[in-house]
mmCIF file of C-alpha atoms in Angstrom:
data_model
loop_
_atom_site.group_PDB
_atom_site.id
_atom_site.type_symbol
_atom_site.label_atom_id
_atom_site.label_comp_id
_atom_site.label_asym_id
_atom_site.label_seq_id
_atom_site.Cartn_x
_atom_site.Cartn_y
_atom_site.Cartn_z
ATOM 1 C CA MET A 1 81.660 133.318 109.865
ATOM 2 C CA THR A 2 81.239 134.187 113.514
ATOM 3 C CA ASP A 3 77.986 132.339 114.138
ATOM 4 C CA GLN A 4 78.262 129.002 112.375
ATOM 5 C CA SER A 5 75.055 127.722 113.970
ATOM 6 C CA ASP A 6 73.175 129.846 111.424
ATOM 7 C CA ILE A 7 75.060 128.317 108.495
ATOM 8 C CA GLU A 8 73.460 125.377 106.710
ATOM 9 C CA ILE A 9 75.501 122.645 105.053
ATOM 10 C CA PHE A 10 73.790 120.069 102.829
ATOM 11 C CA ILE A 11 75.378 116.770 101.816
ATOM 12 C CA LEU A 12 74.013 114.802 98.875
ATOM 13 C CA GLY A 13 75.110 111.182 99.031
ATOM 14 C CA THR A 14 74.519 107.684 100.291
ATOM 15 C CA THR A 15 73.634 107.295 103.956
ATOM 16 C CA TYR A 16 71.523 105.129 106.286
ATOM 17 C CA PRO A 17 69.507 102.966 105.668
ATOM 18 C CA LEU A 18 71.804 102.318 102.688
ATOM 19 C CA ARG A 19 74.940 100.445 103.652
ATOM 20 C CA GLY A 20 78.641 100.462 102.892
ATOM 21 C CA GLY A 21 81.741 102.584 103.260
ATOM 22 C CA LEU A 22 80.256 105.555 101.417
ATOM 23 C CA ALA A 23 77.346 105.730 103.837
ATOM 24 C CA THR A 24 79.658 105.415 106.843
ATOM 25 C CA PHE A 25 81.868 108.197 105.480
ATOM 26 C CA ASN A 26 78.987 110.562 104.724
ATOM 27 C CA GLU A 27 77.489 110.082 108.181
ATOM 28 C CA ARG A 28 80.858 110.766 109.803
ATOM 29 C CA LEU A 29 81.342 113.841 107.590
ATOM 30 C CA ALA A 30 77.952 115.182 108.657
ATOM 31 C CA GLN A 31 78.892 114.665 112.299
ATOM 32 C CA ALA A 32 82.181 116.503 111.735
ATOM 33 C CA PHE A 33 80.323 119.501 110.280
ATOM 34 C CA LYS A 34 77.971 119.394 113.280
ATOM 35 C CA ASP A 35 80.898 119.269 115.681
ATOM 36 C CA ALA A 36 82.244 122.402 113.963
ATOM 37 C CA GLY A 37 78.977 124.189 114.751
ATOM 38 C CA TYR A 38 77.133 123.970 111.437
ATOM 39 C CA ARG A 39 73.545 122.879 110.814
ATOM 40 C CA VAL A 40 73.704 119.814 108.588
ATOM 41 C CA THR A 41 71.205 117.964 106.393
ATOM 42 C CA ILE A 42 71.950 114.856 104.334
ATOM 43 C CA TYR A 43 69.949 114.246 101.162
ATOM 44 C CA ASN A 44 69.908 110.477 100.780
ATOM 45 C CA PHE A 45 68.804 108.223 97.923
ATOM 46 C CA SER A 46 65.331 106.731 97.948
ATOM 47 C CA LEU A 47 66.644 104.726 94.992
ATOM 48 C CA GLN A 48 70.410 104.428 94.662
ATOM 49 C CA TYR A 49 70.741 101.666 92.066
ATOM 50 C CA PRO A 50 68.026 99.710 90.293
ATOM 51 C CA SER A 51 68.142 96.181 91.713
ATOM 52 C CA LEU A 52 69.037 94.875 88.260
ATOM 53 C CA PHE A 53 72.353 96.775 88.380
ATOM 54 C CA PHE A 54 73.279 96.061 92.000
ATOM 55 C CA PRO A 55 75.775 93.170 92.323
ATOM 56 C CA GLY A 56 75.333 92.547 96.058
ATOM 57 C CA LYS A 57 72.650 90.778 98.071
ATOM 58 C CA THR A 58 71.044 93.908 99.504
ATOM 59 C CA GLN A 59 71.634 97.654 99.473
ATOM 60 C CA TYR A 60 70.362 98.107 103.030
ATOM 61 C CA SER A 61 72.081 98.132 106.409
ATOM 62 C CA THR A 62 71.177 95.932 109.363
ATOM 63 C CA ASP A 63 72.967 98.271 111.799
ATOM 64 C CA PRO A 64 71.062 100.727 114.022
ATOM 65 C CA PRO A 65 70.453 104.183 112.501
ATOM 66 C CA PRO A 66 72.979 106.947 113.238
ATOM 67 C CA VAL A 67 72.003 109.162 116.152
ATOM 68 C CA GLY A 68 71.381 112.887 115.799
ATOM 69 C CA LEU A 69 71.641 113.274 112.020
ATOM 70 C CA ASN A 70 69.017 115.009 109.881
ATOM 71 C CA ILE A 71 68.543 112.648 106.917
ATOM 72 C CA LEU A 72 66.053 113.321 104.105
ATOM 73 C CA THR A 73 65.577 110.277 101.880
ATOM 74 C CA LYS A 74 64.387 111.917 98.667
ATOM 75 C CA VAL A 75 66.749 111.404 95.715
ATOM 76 C CA ASN A 76 65.940 108.952 92.918
ATOM 77 C CA SER A 77 69.053 108.316 90.830
ATOM 78 C CA ILE A 78 67.163 107.442 87.621
ATOM 79 C CA ASN A 79 64.151 109.805 87.664
ATOM 80 C CA PRO A 80 64.786 113.194 85.954
ATOM 81 C CA PHE A 81 61.542 114.641 87.330
ATOM 82 C CA ASN A 82 62.811 113.853 90.826
ATOM 83 C CA TRP A 83 66.132 115.581 90.082
ATOM 84 C CA ILE A 84 64.286 118.754 89.124
ATOM 85 C CA LYS A 85 62.142 118.604 92.260
ATOM 86 C CA VAL A 86 65.091 118.013 94.597
ATOM 87 C CA GLY A 87 67.203 120.618 92.815
ATOM 88 C CA ARG A 88 64.517 123.269 93.226
ATOM 89 C CA GLU A 89 64.016 122.352 96.873
ATOM 90 C CA ILE A 90 67.707 122.746 97.702
ATOM 91 C CA LYS A 91 67.954 125.903 95.584
ATOM 92 C CA ASN A 92 65.121 127.499 97.554
ATOM 93 C CA LYS A 93 66.542 126.417 100.936
ATOM 94 C CA ARG A 94 69.811 128.217 100.068
ATOM 95 C CA PRO A 95 72.415 126.308 102.081
ATOM 96 C CA LEU A 96 75.801 128.002 102.106
ATOM 97 C CA LEU A 97 77.458 124.772 100.957
ATOM 98 C CA LEU A 98 76.244 121.696 99.072
ATOM 99 C CA VAL A 99 78.683 118.781 99.270
ATOM 100 C CA LEU A 100 78.233 116.168 96.545
ATOM 101 C CA ARG A 101 79.807 112.738 97.059
ATOM 102 C CA TYR A 102 80.741 111.567 93.543
ATOM 103 C CA TRP A 103 82.000 108.004 93.223
ATOM 104 C CA MET A 104 80.886 106.766 89.816
ATOM 105 C CA PRO A 105 79.707 108.212 86.462
ATOM 106 C CA PHE A 106 76.329 106.486 86.822
ATOM 107 C CA MET A 107 75.471 109.257 89.293
ATOM 108 C CA ALA A 108 76.534 112.094 86.970
ATOM 109 C CA PRO A 109 73.145 112.827 85.335
ATOM 110 C CA CYS A 110 71.351 112.887 88.690
ATOM 111 C CA MET A 111 73.897 114.853 90.700
ATOM 112 C CA GLY A 112 74.954 117.092 87.831
ATOM 113 C CA THR A 113 71.375 118.111 87.079
ATOM 114 C CA ILE A 114 70.524 118.795 90.729
ATOM 115 C CA ALA A 115 73.688 120.886 91.099
ATOM 116 C CA ARG A 116 72.950 122.929 87.975
ATOM 117 C CA ILE A 117 69.521 123.816 89.331
ATOM 118 C CA VAL A 118 70.896 124.715 92.766
ATOM 119 C CA LYS A 119 73.531 126.998 91.186
ATOM 120 C CA LYS A 120 70.760 129.236 89.894
ATOM 121 C CA ASN A 121 70.285 130.711 93.369
ATOM 122 C CA HIS A 122 73.732 132.365 92.969
ATOM 123 C CA PHE A 123 74.388 131.724 96.650
ATOM 124 C CA THR A 124 75.155 128.067 97.361
ATOM 125 C CA LYS A 125 78.727 126.867 96.864
ATOM 126 C CA ILE A 126 78.773 123.404 95.305
ATOM 127 C CA VAL A 127 81.847 121.329 96.137
ATOM 128 C CA ALA A 128 82.248 117.660 95.247
ATOM 129 C CA ILE A 129 84.282 115.002 96.988
ATOM 130 C CA ILE A 130 85.630 112.995 94.066
ATOM 131 C CA ASP A 131 86.381 109.329 94.705
ATOM 132 C CA ASN A 132 86.807 108.297 91.085
ATOM 133 C CA ILE A 133 86.488 110.368 87.919
ATOM 134 C CA ILE A 134 86.905 107.270 85.777
ATOM 135 C CA PRO A 135 85.942 104.038 87.570
ATOM 136 C CA HIS A 136 88.235 101.057 87.940
ATOM 137 C CA GLU A 137 86.083 99.112 85.472
ATOM 138 C CA ALA A 138 85.482 101.905 82.940
ATOM 139 C CA ARG A 139 83.018 102.053 80.038
ATOM 140 C CA PHE A 140 83.228 104.155 76.869
ATOM 141 C CA PHE A 141 80.651 106.740 77.989
ATOM 142 C CA ASP A 142 82.107 107.357 81.470
ATOM 143 C CA THR A 143 84.268 110.294 80.355
ATOM 144 C CA CYS A 144 81.297 112.193 78.915
ATOM 145 C CA LEU A 145 79.261 111.621 82.071
ATOM 146 C CA SER A 146 82.061 112.804 84.344
ATOM 147 C CA LYS A 147 82.558 115.941 82.225
ATOM 148 C CA TYR A 148 78.873 116.738 82.659
ATOM 149 C CA PHE A 149 79.179 116.357 86.407
ATOM 150 C CA LEU A 150 82.391 118.381 86.740
ATOM 151 C CA GLY A 151 80.750 121.247 84.884
ATOM 152 C CA SER A 152 78.085 121.538 87.577
ATOM 153 C CA CYS A 153 80.421 122.226 90.520
ATOM 154 C CA HIS A 154 82.307 125.228 91.852
ATOM 155 C CA GLY A 155 85.195 123.176 93.223
ATOM 156 C CA PHE A 156 86.474 119.760 94.199
ATOM 157 C CA VAL A 157 88.096 117.866 97.057
ATOM 158 C CA ALA A 158 90.142 114.758 96.249
ATOM 159 C CA MET A 159 91.364 112.311 98.862
ATOM 160 C CA SER A 160 94.295 111.089 96.786
ATOM 161 C CA LYS A 161 96.768 113.021 94.663
ATOM 162 C CA SER A 162 96.140 110.692 91.728
ATOM 163 C CA VAL A 163 92.460 111.721 91.658
ATOM 164 C CA LEU A 164 93.481 115.380 91.969
ATOM 165 C CA GLU A 165 95.593 114.913 88.841
ATOM 166 C CA ASP A 166 92.746 113.098 87.066
ATOM 167 C CA ILE A 167 90.460 116.102 87.597
ATOM 168 C CA GLY A 168 93.076 118.310 85.929
ATOM 169 C CA ARG A 169 93.284 115.981 82.936
ATOM 170 C CA PHE A 170 89.681 116.859 82.140
ATOM 171 C CA GLY A 171 90.858 120.407 81.435
ATOM 172 C CA ASN A 172 88.965 121.644 84.463
ATOM 173 C CA ARG A 173 90.483 124.788 86.009
ATOM 174 C CA LYS A 174 88.073 125.156 88.900
ATOM 175 C CA PRO A 175 89.551 125.161 92.420
ATOM 176 C CA ARG A 176 90.522 121.728 93.636
ATOM 177 C CA LYS A 177 92.122 120.702 96.895
ATOM 178 C CA PHE A 178 93.680 117.576 98.316
ATOM 179 C CA TYR A 179 92.977 116.219 101.765
ATOM 180 C CA PRO A 180 93.673 112.586 102.705
ATOM 181 C CA HIS A 181 90.828 110.268 103.611
ATOM 182 C CA PRO A 182 90.176 110.747 107.360
ATOM 183 C CA LEU A 183 90.165 107.841 109.779
ATOM 184 C CA TYR A 184 87.075 105.719 110.187
ATOM 185 C CA ASP A 185 86.857 106.230 113.946
ATOM 186 C CA THR A 186 83.302 105.043 114.513
ATOM 187 C CA TYR A 187 83.982 101.417 115.464
ATOM 188 C CA GLY A 188 84.482 101.775 119.202
ATOM 189 C CA LYS A 189 87.331 100.354 121.236
ATOM 190 C CA PRO A 190 89.530 97.653 119.684
ATOM 191 C CA LEU A 191 89.077 94.097 120.930
ATOM 192 C CA SER A 192 91.877 91.936 122.229
ATOM 193 C CA ARG A 193 93.101 89.359 119.730
ATOM 194 C CA GLU A 194 91.755 86.569 121.939
ATOM 195 C CA GLU A 195 88.298 88.136 122.156
ATOM 196 C CA ALA A 196 88.193 88.767 118.399
ATOM 197 C CA CYS A 197 89.174 85.173 117.587
ATOM 198 C CA GLN A 198 86.539 83.908 119.995
ATOM 199 C CA LYS A 199 83.832 86.056 118.373
ATOM 200 C CA LEU A 200 84.749 84.751 114.915
ATOM 201 C CA ASP A 201 85.368 81.157 116.031
ATOM 202 C CA LEU A 202 88.965 81.327 114.793
ATOM 203 C CA ASP A 203 91.744 79.110 116.108
ATOM 204 C CA PRO A 204 94.041 81.491 118.055
ATOM 205 C CA SER A 205 97.052 79.236 117.469
ATOM 206 C CA PHE A 206 97.145 80.517 113.869
ATOM 207 C CA ARG A 207 98.156 83.981 112.681
ATOM 208 C CA TYR A 208 95.811 85.747 110.253
ATOM 209 C CA MET A 209 96.181 88.209 107.403
ATOM 210 C CA LEU A 210 93.059 89.963 106.175
ATOM 211 C CA PHE A 211 91.665 90.788 102.734
ATOM 212 C CA PHE A 212 88.683 92.959 103.584
ATOM 213 C CA GLY A 213 85.742 94.470 101.728
ATOM 214 C CA PHE A 214 83.791 93.996 98.525
ATOM 215 C CA VAL A 215 85.516 91.599 96.135
ATOM 216 C CA ARG A 216 85.854 92.982 92.617
ATOM 217 C CA GLU A 217 88.255 92.038 89.854
ATOM 218 C CA TYR A 218 90.419 95.154 90.229
ATOM 219 C CA LYS A 219 91.079 94.388 93.909
ATOM 220 C CA GLY A 220 93.511 91.626 92.976
ATOM 221 C CA LEU A 221 92.354 88.756 95.176
ATOM 222 C CA ASP A 222 93.633 86.394 92.471
ATOM 223 C CA ILE A 223 97.131 87.872 92.871
ATOM 224 C CA LEU A 224 96.987 87.329 96.625
ATOM 225 C CA LEU A 225 95.849 83.722 96.238
ATOM 226 C CA GLN A 226 98.715 83.020 93.847
ATOM 227 C CA ALA A 227 101.142 84.664 96.266
ATOM 228 C CA PHE A 228 99.875 82.468 99.092
ATOM 229 C CA THR A 229 100.994 79.333 97.225
ATOM 230 C CA ASP A 230 104.619 80.301 97.901
ATOM 231 C CA LYS A 231 106.341 77.287 99.501
ATOM 232 C CA ARG A 232 107.696 79.439 102.341
ATOM 233 C CA PHE A 233 104.198 79.764 103.809
ATOM 234 C CA GLU A 234 103.705 76.018 104.192
ATOM 235 C CA LYS A 235 105.880 76.079 107.336
ATOM 236 C CA LEU A 236 104.206 79.134 108.852
ATOM 237 C CA PRO A 237 101.012 78.934 110.962
ATOM 238 C CA VAL A 238 99.360 81.635 108.841
ATOM 239 C CA LYS A 239 95.886 81.719 107.322
ATOM 240 C CA LEU A 240 94.275 84.198 104.942
ATOM 241 C CA ILE A 241 90.888 85.665 105.854
ATOM 242 C CA ILE A 242 88.713 86.811 102.942
ATOM 243 C CA ALA A 243 85.950 88.869 104.557
ATOM 244 C CA GLY A 244 83.493 90.603 102.266
ATOM 245 C CA GLU A 245 80.732 90.172 99.749
ATOM 246 C CA PHE A 246 81.575 89.210 96.175
ATOM 247 C CA TYR A 247 80.553 91.899 93.677
ATOM 248 C CA THR A 248 81.719 89.638 90.893
ATOM 249 C CA ASN A 249 81.341 85.944 90.136
ATOM 250 C CA ALA A 250 82.779 84.077 93.123
ATOM 251 C CA GLU A 251 83.207 80.745 91.346
ATOM 252 C CA PRO A 252 86.558 81.504 89.620
ATOM 253 C CA TYR A 253 88.012 82.390 93.019
ATOM 254 C CA ARG A 254 86.571 79.295 94.690
ATOM 255 C CA LYS A 255 87.995 77.165 91.884
ATOM 256 C CA MET A 256 91.379 78.843 92.225
ATOM 257 C CA ILE A 257 91.421 78.147 95.965
ATOM 258 C CA SER A 258 90.609 74.498 95.290
ATOM 259 C CA ASP A 259 93.035 74.095 92.373
ATOM 260 C CA LEU A 260 95.868 75.689 94.351
ATOM 261 C CA ASN A 261 95.178 73.441 97.376
ATOM 262 C CA LEU A 262 94.573 76.431 99.627
ATOM 263 C CA SER A 263 91.244 75.393 101.132
ATOM 264 C CA GLU A 264 92.718 74.479 104.529
ATOM 265 C CA ARG A 265 94.564 77.796 104.770
ATOM 266 C CA ILE A 266 91.700 80.123 103.820
ATOM 267 C CA VAL A 267 88.938 81.505 106.042
ATOM 268 C CA MET A 268 86.153 82.605 103.694
ATOM 269 C CA HIS A 269 83.357 84.873 104.931
ATOM 270 C CA ASN A 270 81.434 85.715 101.765
ATOM 271 C CA SER A 271 78.928 88.276 103.016
ATOM 272 C CA PHE A 272 78.703 91.979 103.745
ATOM 273 C CA ILE A 273 80.453 92.994 106.974
ATOM 274 C CA SER A 274 78.268 95.297 109.055
ATOM 275 C CA ASN A 275 79.849 98.102 111.083
ATOM 276 C CA SER A 276 79.305 96.174 114.312
ATOM 277 C CA GLU A 277 81.277 93.210 112.917
ATOM 278 C CA VAL A 278 84.258 95.202 111.624
ATOM 279 C CA PRO A 279 86.295 95.321 114.876
ATOM 280 C CA ALA A 280 86.484 91.555 115.245
ATOM 281 C CA TRP A 281 87.883 90.968 111.742
ATOM 282 C CA PHE A 282 90.568 93.628 112.089
ATOM 283 C CA CYS A 283 91.495 92.832 115.676
ATOM 284 C CA ALA A 284 91.912 89.117 114.937
ATOM 285 C CA SER A 285 94.341 89.909 112.107
ATOM 286 C CA ASP A 286 98.056 90.706 112.168
ATOM 287 C CA ILE A 287 98.208 92.560 108.873
ATOM 288 C CA ILE A 288 95.823 93.941 106.243
ATOM 289 C CA VAL A 289 96.622 93.099 102.611
ATOM 290 C CA GLN A 290 95.373 95.207 99.688
ATOM 291 C CA PRO A 291 96.702 93.595 96.485
ATOM 292 C CA TYR A 292 94.812 96.014 94.210
ATOM 293 C CA LYS A 293 95.478 96.188 90.469
ATOM 294 C CA SER A 294 94.163 99.768 90.387
ATOM 295 C CA ALA A 295 93.087 102.192 93.100
ATOM 296 C CA THR A 296 92.449 105.810 93.977
ATOM 297 C CA GLN A 297 92.203 105.831 97.765
ATOM 298 C CA SER A 298 90.832 103.142 100.047
ATOM 299 C CA GLY A 299 88.625 103.261 103.102
ATOM 300 C CA VAL A 300 90.086 99.904 104.165
ATOM 301 C CA THR A 301 93.419 101.636 104.717
ATOM 302 C CA GLN A 302 91.808 104.094 107.110
ATOM 303 C CA ILE A 303 90.115 101.324 109.089
ATOM 304 C CA ALA A 304 93.515 99.636 109.393
ATOM 305 C CA TYR A 305 94.993 102.888 110.702
ATOM 306 C CA TYR A 306 92.215 103.176 113.262
ATOM 307 C CA PHE A 307 92.886 99.663 114.585
ATOM 308 C CA GLU A 308 96.660 100.257 114.263
ATOM 309 C CA LYS A 309 97.252 97.341 111.922
ATOM 310 C CA PRO A 310 100.241 97.175 109.544
ATOM 311 C CA MET A 311 99.411 96.988 105.841
ATOM 312 C CA ILE A 312 100.749 95.539 102.621
ATOM 313 C CA VAL A 313 99.495 97.528 99.638
ATOM 314 C CA THR A 314 100.340 97.606 95.962
ATOM 315 C CA ASN A 315 102.049 100.487 94.205
ATOM 316 C CA VAL A 316 98.931 101.762 92.432
ATOM 317 C CA GLY A 317 96.893 104.974 92.611
ATOM 318 C CA GLY A 318 96.840 106.693 95.979
ATOM 319 C CA LEU A 319 97.777 103.669 98.111
ATOM 320 C CA PRO A 320 101.520 104.477 98.374
ATOM 321 C CA GLU A 321 100.611 107.989 99.571
ATOM 322 C CA MET A 322 98.698 106.488 102.485
ATOM 323 C CA VAL A 323 101.149 103.733 103.472
ATOM 324 C CA PRO A 324 104.781 104.892 103.845
ATOM 325 C CA ASP A 325 106.880 101.920 102.774
ATOM 326 C CA GLY A 326 108.827 100.264 105.565
ATOM 327 C CA LYS A 327 107.168 102.390 108.257
ATOM 328 C CA VAL A 328 103.512 101.368 108.516
ATOM 329 C CA GLY A 329 103.809 98.380 106.205
ATOM 330 C CA TYR A 330 105.103 97.530 102.748
ATOM 331 C CA VAL A 331 104.386 98.871 99.275
ATOM 332 C CA VAL A 332 104.915 96.270 96.545
ATOM 333 C CA GLU A 333 104.306 95.795 92.849
ATOM 334 C CA PRO A 334 101.001 94.063 92.013
ATOM 335 C CA ASN A 335 102.379 90.603 91.254
ATOM 336 C CA PRO A 336 102.432 87.338 93.246
ATOM 337 C CA LYS A 337 106.218 87.236 93.818
ATOM 338 C CA SER A 338 106.454 90.766 95.264
ATOM 339 C CA LEU A 339 103.402 90.192 97.434
ATOM 340 C CA ALA A 340 104.689 86.842 98.727
ATOM 341 C CA ASP A 341 108.069 88.375 99.580
ATOM 342 C CA ALA A 342 106.429 91.145 101.623
ATOM 343 C CA ILE A 343 104.117 88.775 103.499
ATOM 344 C CA TYR A 344 106.983 86.434 104.350
ATOM 345 C CA LYS A 345 109.163 89.362 105.411
ATOM 346 C CA PHE A 346 106.445 90.594 107.762
ATOM 347 C CA TYR A 347 105.958 87.232 109.474
ATOM 348 C CA SER A 348 109.644 86.302 109.593
ATOM 349 C CA LEU A 349 110.964 89.625 110.964
ATOM 350 C CA GLY A 350 108.265 90.038 113.600
ATOM 351 C CA ASN A 351 108.593 93.834 113.744
ATOM 352 C CA THR A 352 104.910 94.560 114.348
ATOM 353 C CA ASN A 353 105.611 96.841 117.318
ATOM 354 C CA GLU A 354 107.864 99.048 115.200
ATOM 355 C CA PHE A 355 105.128 99.366 112.562
ATOM 356 C CA VAL A 356 102.528 100.204 115.205
ATOM 357 C CA GLN A 357 104.640 103.049 116.595
ATOM 358 C CA HIS A 358 104.860 104.595 113.115
ATOM 359 C CA ILE A 359 101.116 104.041 112.589
ATOM 360 C CA LYS A 360 100.341 105.963 115.790
ATOM 361 C CA LYS A 361 102.254 108.959 114.427
ATOM 362 C CA GLU A 362 101.075 108.706 110.825
ATOM 363 C CA LYS A 363 97.368 108.458 111.602
ATOM 364 C CA GLN A 364 97.412 111.867 113.258
ATOM 365 C CA LYS A 365 97.407 113.348 109.731
ATOM 366 C CA PHE A 366 93.965 111.964 108.928
ATOM 367 C CA THR A 367 91.536 114.108 110.924
ATOM 368 C CA TRP A 368 87.952 115.055 110.184
ATOM 369 C CA GLU A 369 88.645 118.550 111.509
ATOM 370 C CA GLY A 370 91.234 118.990 108.764
ATOM 371 C CA LEU A 371 88.738 117.933 106.104
ATOM 372 C CA ILE A 372 86.186 120.444 107.422
ATOM 373 C CA ARG A 373 88.809 123.210 107.242
ATOM 374 C CA THR A 374 89.461 122.220 103.627
ATOM 375 C CA PHE A 375 85.786 122.745 102.787
ATOM 376 C CA GLU A 376 85.765 126.063 104.632
ATOM 377 C CA GLU A 377 88.453 127.329 102.257
ATOM 378 C CA PHE A 378 85.850 127.286 99.469
ATOM 379 C CA LEU A 379 83.425 129.534 101.363
#
């Protein structure tokens, strides 16, 4: 591959004007392919989810569009006639590589059908980035859908070893490779703590720990709230920030906060956090807490690495792979006592600088250039 400028790479997945971590990742992946000299096109969804099935307030971003990316908004996730049309279009354009971003079985019929049509050109390599084979909140038909999708690809990239193992459990012997989730490095320069607190109207005399991102049952916010009732925290000037939109009923959590007398120690921001707002939330916080009950990998972890923030994560899925215990934070069991012990240990020892030095070294593993090289191994 001496002249990569003649090589076309297509990505099929969520991107602007759709919002969220998937869109941010796909845009950054496209830029990484461009930086490596490839010509890149993203096939985006004209309809990602029917509004009836979408738990958030809106699917669309309020941020400015990404600069310099070729985005074709053409894919309808629920229209088989559209899948055939898009599949034929990509088949005839003959990109060397089609990257599919697979994150839930709902997308299997759409993506699997498009990929099967593209394969008929006997030229395009089809490689999927697998976030979840079986979702955190699984349904009985998810396995069948994922099998259909896996059968349409030539190979797979997983960003956690647990997902790599899950692919193998489906009896699939196609090539599969592991590469850790690269850093989200698109948020600009970090803010000072003082500036971040000012932007968010937070009292700088308090310390803050952050629970960030969409709130779903599997993310364990209830465990964190129970942990925060530990009597040791009553003497510490520490508050918990919950920043993110609820993708589940918020009332049980609000009731728990009230019943546990935590209202004065919680900062609740129940709405989607746009990319431009992300730096303030992370830079105002001392530590990022991910009390998940199940997980594969997490984009929140990679944002924390970018802003060089220590983390407390639970010992589930791929999280322990990403957060070496005692070096960049703590890995604990997903229960209130273990979580409370780790939080108290962090604030009582005051060894943030030691964590940050390890973070600076560890985050060098998570490069976009490395992910591009992983894809090139399939070609």
